[in-house]
Short mmCIF file of C-alpha atoms in Angstrom, two decimals:
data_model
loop_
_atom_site.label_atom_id
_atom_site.label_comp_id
_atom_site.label_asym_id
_atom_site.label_seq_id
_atom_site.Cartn_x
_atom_site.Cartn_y
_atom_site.Cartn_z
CA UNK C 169 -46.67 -25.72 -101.09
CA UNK C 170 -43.54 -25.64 -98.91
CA UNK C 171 -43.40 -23.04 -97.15
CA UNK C 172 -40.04 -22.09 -96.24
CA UNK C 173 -37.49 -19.33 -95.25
CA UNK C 174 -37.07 -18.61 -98.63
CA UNK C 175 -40.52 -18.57 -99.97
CA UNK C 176 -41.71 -15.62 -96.64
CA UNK C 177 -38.23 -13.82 -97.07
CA UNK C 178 -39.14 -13.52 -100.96
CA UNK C 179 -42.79 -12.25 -100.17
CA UNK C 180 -41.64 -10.16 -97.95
CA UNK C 181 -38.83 -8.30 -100.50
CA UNK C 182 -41.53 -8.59 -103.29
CA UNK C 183 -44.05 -6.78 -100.85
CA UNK C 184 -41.44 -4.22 -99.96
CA UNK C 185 -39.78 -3.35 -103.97
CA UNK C 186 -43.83 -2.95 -104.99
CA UNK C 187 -44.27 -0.99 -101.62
CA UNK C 188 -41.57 1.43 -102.25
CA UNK C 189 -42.41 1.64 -105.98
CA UNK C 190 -45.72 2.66 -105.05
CA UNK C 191 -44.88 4.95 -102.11
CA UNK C 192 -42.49 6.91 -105.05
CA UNK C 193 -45.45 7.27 -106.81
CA UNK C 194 -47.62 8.70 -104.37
CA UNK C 195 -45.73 10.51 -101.77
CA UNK C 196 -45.67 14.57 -102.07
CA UNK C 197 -42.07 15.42 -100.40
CA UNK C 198 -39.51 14.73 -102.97
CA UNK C 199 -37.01 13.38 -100.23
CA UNK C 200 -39.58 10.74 -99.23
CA UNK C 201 -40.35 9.63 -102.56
CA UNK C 202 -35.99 9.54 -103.02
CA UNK C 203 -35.93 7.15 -99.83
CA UNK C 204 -39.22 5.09 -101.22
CA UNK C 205 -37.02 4.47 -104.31
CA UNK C 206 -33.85 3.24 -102.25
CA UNK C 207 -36.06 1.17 -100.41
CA UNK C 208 -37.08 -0.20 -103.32
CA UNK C 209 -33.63 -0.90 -104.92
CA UNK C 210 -32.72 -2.13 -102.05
CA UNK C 211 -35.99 -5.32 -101.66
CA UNK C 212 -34.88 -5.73 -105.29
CA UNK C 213 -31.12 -6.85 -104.37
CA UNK C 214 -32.21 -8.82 -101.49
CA UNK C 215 -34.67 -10.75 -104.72
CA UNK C 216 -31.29 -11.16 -106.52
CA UNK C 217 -29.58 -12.64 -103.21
CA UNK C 218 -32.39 -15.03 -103.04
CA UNK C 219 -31.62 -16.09 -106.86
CA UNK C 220 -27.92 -17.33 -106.10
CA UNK C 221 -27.11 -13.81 -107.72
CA UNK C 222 -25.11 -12.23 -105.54
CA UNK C 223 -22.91 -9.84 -107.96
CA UNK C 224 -26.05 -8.52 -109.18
CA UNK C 225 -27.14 -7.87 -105.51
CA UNK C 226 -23.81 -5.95 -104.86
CA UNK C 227 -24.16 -3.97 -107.96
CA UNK C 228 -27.82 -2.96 -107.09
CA UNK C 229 -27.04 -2.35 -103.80
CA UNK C 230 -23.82 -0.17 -104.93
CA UNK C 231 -24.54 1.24 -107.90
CA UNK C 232 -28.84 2.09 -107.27
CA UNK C 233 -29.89 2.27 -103.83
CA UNK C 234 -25.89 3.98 -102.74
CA UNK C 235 -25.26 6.19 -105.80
CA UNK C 236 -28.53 7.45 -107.85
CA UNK C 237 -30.14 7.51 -104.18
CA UNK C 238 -27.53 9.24 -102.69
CA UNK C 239 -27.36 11.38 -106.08
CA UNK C 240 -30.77 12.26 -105.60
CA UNK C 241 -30.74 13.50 -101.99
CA UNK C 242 -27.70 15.74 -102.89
CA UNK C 243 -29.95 16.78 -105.40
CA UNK C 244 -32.58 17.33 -103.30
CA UNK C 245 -30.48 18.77 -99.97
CA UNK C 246 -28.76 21.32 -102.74
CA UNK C 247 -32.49 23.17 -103.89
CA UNK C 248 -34.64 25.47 -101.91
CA UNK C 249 -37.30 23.59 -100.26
CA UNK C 250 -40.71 25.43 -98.66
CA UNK C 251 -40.96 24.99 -95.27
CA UNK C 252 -44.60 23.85 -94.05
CA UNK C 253 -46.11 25.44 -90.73
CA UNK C 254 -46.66 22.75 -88.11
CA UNK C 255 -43.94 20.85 -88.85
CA UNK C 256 -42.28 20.66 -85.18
CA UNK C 257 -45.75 19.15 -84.04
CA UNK C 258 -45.77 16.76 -86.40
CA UNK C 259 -41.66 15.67 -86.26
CA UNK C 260 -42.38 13.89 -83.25
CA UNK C 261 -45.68 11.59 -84.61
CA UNK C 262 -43.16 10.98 -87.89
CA UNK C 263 -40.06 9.80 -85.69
CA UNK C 264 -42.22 8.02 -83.77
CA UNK C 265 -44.34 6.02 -86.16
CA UNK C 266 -40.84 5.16 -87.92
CA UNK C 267 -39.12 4.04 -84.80
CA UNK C 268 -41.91 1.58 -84.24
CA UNK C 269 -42.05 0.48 -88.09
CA UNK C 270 -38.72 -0.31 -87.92
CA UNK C 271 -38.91 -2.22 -84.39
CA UNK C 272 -41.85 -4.08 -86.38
CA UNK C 273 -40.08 -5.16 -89.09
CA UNK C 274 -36.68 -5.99 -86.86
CA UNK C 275 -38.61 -8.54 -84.36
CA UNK C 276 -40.45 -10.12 -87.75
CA UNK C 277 -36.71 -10.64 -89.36
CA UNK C 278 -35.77 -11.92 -86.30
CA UNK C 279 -38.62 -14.61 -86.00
CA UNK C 280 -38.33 -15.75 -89.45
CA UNK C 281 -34.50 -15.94 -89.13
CA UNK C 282 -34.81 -18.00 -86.38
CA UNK C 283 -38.03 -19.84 -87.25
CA UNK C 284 -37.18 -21.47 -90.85
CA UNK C 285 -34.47 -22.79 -92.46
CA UNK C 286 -32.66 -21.08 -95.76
CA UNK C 287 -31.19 -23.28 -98.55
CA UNK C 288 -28.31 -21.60 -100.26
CA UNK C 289 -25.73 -22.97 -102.88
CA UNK C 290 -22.35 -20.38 -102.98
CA UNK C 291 -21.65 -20.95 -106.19
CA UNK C 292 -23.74 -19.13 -109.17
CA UNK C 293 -24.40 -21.24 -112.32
CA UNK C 294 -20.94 -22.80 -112.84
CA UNK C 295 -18.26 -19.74 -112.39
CA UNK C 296 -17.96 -18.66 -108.44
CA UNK C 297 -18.28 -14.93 -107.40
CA UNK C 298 -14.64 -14.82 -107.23
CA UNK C 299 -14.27 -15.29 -110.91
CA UNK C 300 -16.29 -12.46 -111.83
CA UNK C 301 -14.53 -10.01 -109.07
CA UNK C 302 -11.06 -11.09 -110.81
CA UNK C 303 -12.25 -10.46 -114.18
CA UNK C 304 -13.71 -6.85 -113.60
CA UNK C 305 -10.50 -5.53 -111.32
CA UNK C 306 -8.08 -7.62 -113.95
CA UNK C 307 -9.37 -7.20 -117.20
CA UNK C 308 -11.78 -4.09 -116.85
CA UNK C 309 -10.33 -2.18 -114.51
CA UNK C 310 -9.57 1.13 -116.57
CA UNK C 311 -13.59 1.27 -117.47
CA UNK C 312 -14.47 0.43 -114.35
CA UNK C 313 -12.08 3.59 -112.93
CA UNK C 314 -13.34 5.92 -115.73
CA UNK C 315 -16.61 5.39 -114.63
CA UNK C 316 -16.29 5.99 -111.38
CA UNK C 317 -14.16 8.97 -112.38
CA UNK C 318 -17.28 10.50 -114.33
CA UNK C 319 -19.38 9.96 -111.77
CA UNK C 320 -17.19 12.62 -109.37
CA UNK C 321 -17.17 15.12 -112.54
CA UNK C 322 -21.29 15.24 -112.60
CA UNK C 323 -21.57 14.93 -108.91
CA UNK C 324 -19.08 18.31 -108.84
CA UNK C 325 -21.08 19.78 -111.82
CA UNK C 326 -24.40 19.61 -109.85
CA UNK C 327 -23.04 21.65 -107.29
CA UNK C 328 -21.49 23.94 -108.68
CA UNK C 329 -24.91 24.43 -110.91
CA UNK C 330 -26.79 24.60 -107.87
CA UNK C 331 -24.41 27.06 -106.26
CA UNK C 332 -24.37 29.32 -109.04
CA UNK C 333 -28.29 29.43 -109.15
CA UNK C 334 -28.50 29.83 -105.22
CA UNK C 335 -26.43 33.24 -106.07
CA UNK C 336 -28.93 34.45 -108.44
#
C-alpha cells in the first residue's frame, strides 16, 4: 500500500466527519452537538477536495457547515438556555483542553504537510471549475439570488418568532 499525503489526509477527514457525527449524537449541550455537526460538514468537504471535487467542497463548505450551522446557533443563541452551577470552574478545564486539541491537531497538519507529497490534477473530469462558476452566475443566476433571498426571509422569521415568544 502506498502510503501517501493523500491516503493520511483522507483518514484523517474520514476519522474526523465519523467523529463529529458521533459527537452530535452523543453530546448533551445543543450548541456542542451544532459545532460537532459543522465539524463534520466541514471533514466531509475536505473528502470532496481530495476527490478533484472542488465545487462540491465550496458548496459544502458554504451552504452546510456556514449556513444550516450558523442557522442553528442563531437558533440556539435566540432560546432560553438553563444555566448549570459550576460552570466558571469548569470554563477554564474546557478552554484549556480545546486550546491544546487544537495545538495537537495544528503541529500533526503541519508534519504531514511537510512530510508527504500530495498529487492533485486542477481540472475535474473534463469541464474546469471555471466552467461551472460561469454557468451558475450566467445562466442561473435569478435562482441562485431567489434562494439566497429566501434564506434572509426564514432567517428574519425565526427571530421575530423567537422574539415574540421571549415576550410571552
Amino acid at each position: 500500500m502506498n502510503i501517501n499525503g493523500e491516503t493520511i489526509l483522507f483518514l484523517l477527514l474520514s476519522f474526523g466527519a465519523i467523529g463529529g457525527a458521533i459527537f452530535f449524537i452523543n453530546l448533551e449541550r445543543v450548541m456542542h452537538m451544532a459545532i460537532s455537526l459543522a465539524f463534520c460538514f466541514f471533514s466531509i468537504a475536505g473528502i470532496y477536495l481530495l476527490l478533484h471535487a472542488e465545487f462540491l467542497a465550496v458548496i459544502q463548505i458554504l451552504i452546510y457547515t456556514g449556513a444550516v450551522s450558523i442557522l442553528m446557533i442563531y437558533g440556539i443563541m435566540l432560546t432560553k438556555q438553563k444555566k448549570e452551577e459550576g460552570q466558571e470552574e469548569r470554563r477554564f478545564w474546557d478552554q484549556a483542553t480545546a486550546f491544546a486539541g487544537v495545538g495537537i491537531l495544528l503541529v500533526a497538519l503541519l508534519w504531514i504537510l511537510n512530510r508527504f507529497p500530495f498529487i492533485g490534477s486542477p481540472e475535474i473530469g473534463n469541464f474546469k471549475l471555471v466552467d461551472i462558476g460561469m454557468t451558475l452566475f450566467k445562466k442561473y443566476v435569478i435562482p441562485f439570488e431567489i434562494a439566497s433571498i429566501l434564506l434572509l426571509i426564514a432567517l428574519i422569521g425565526a427571530i421575530i418568532l423567537a422574539k415574540r415568544e421571549e415576550k410571552n
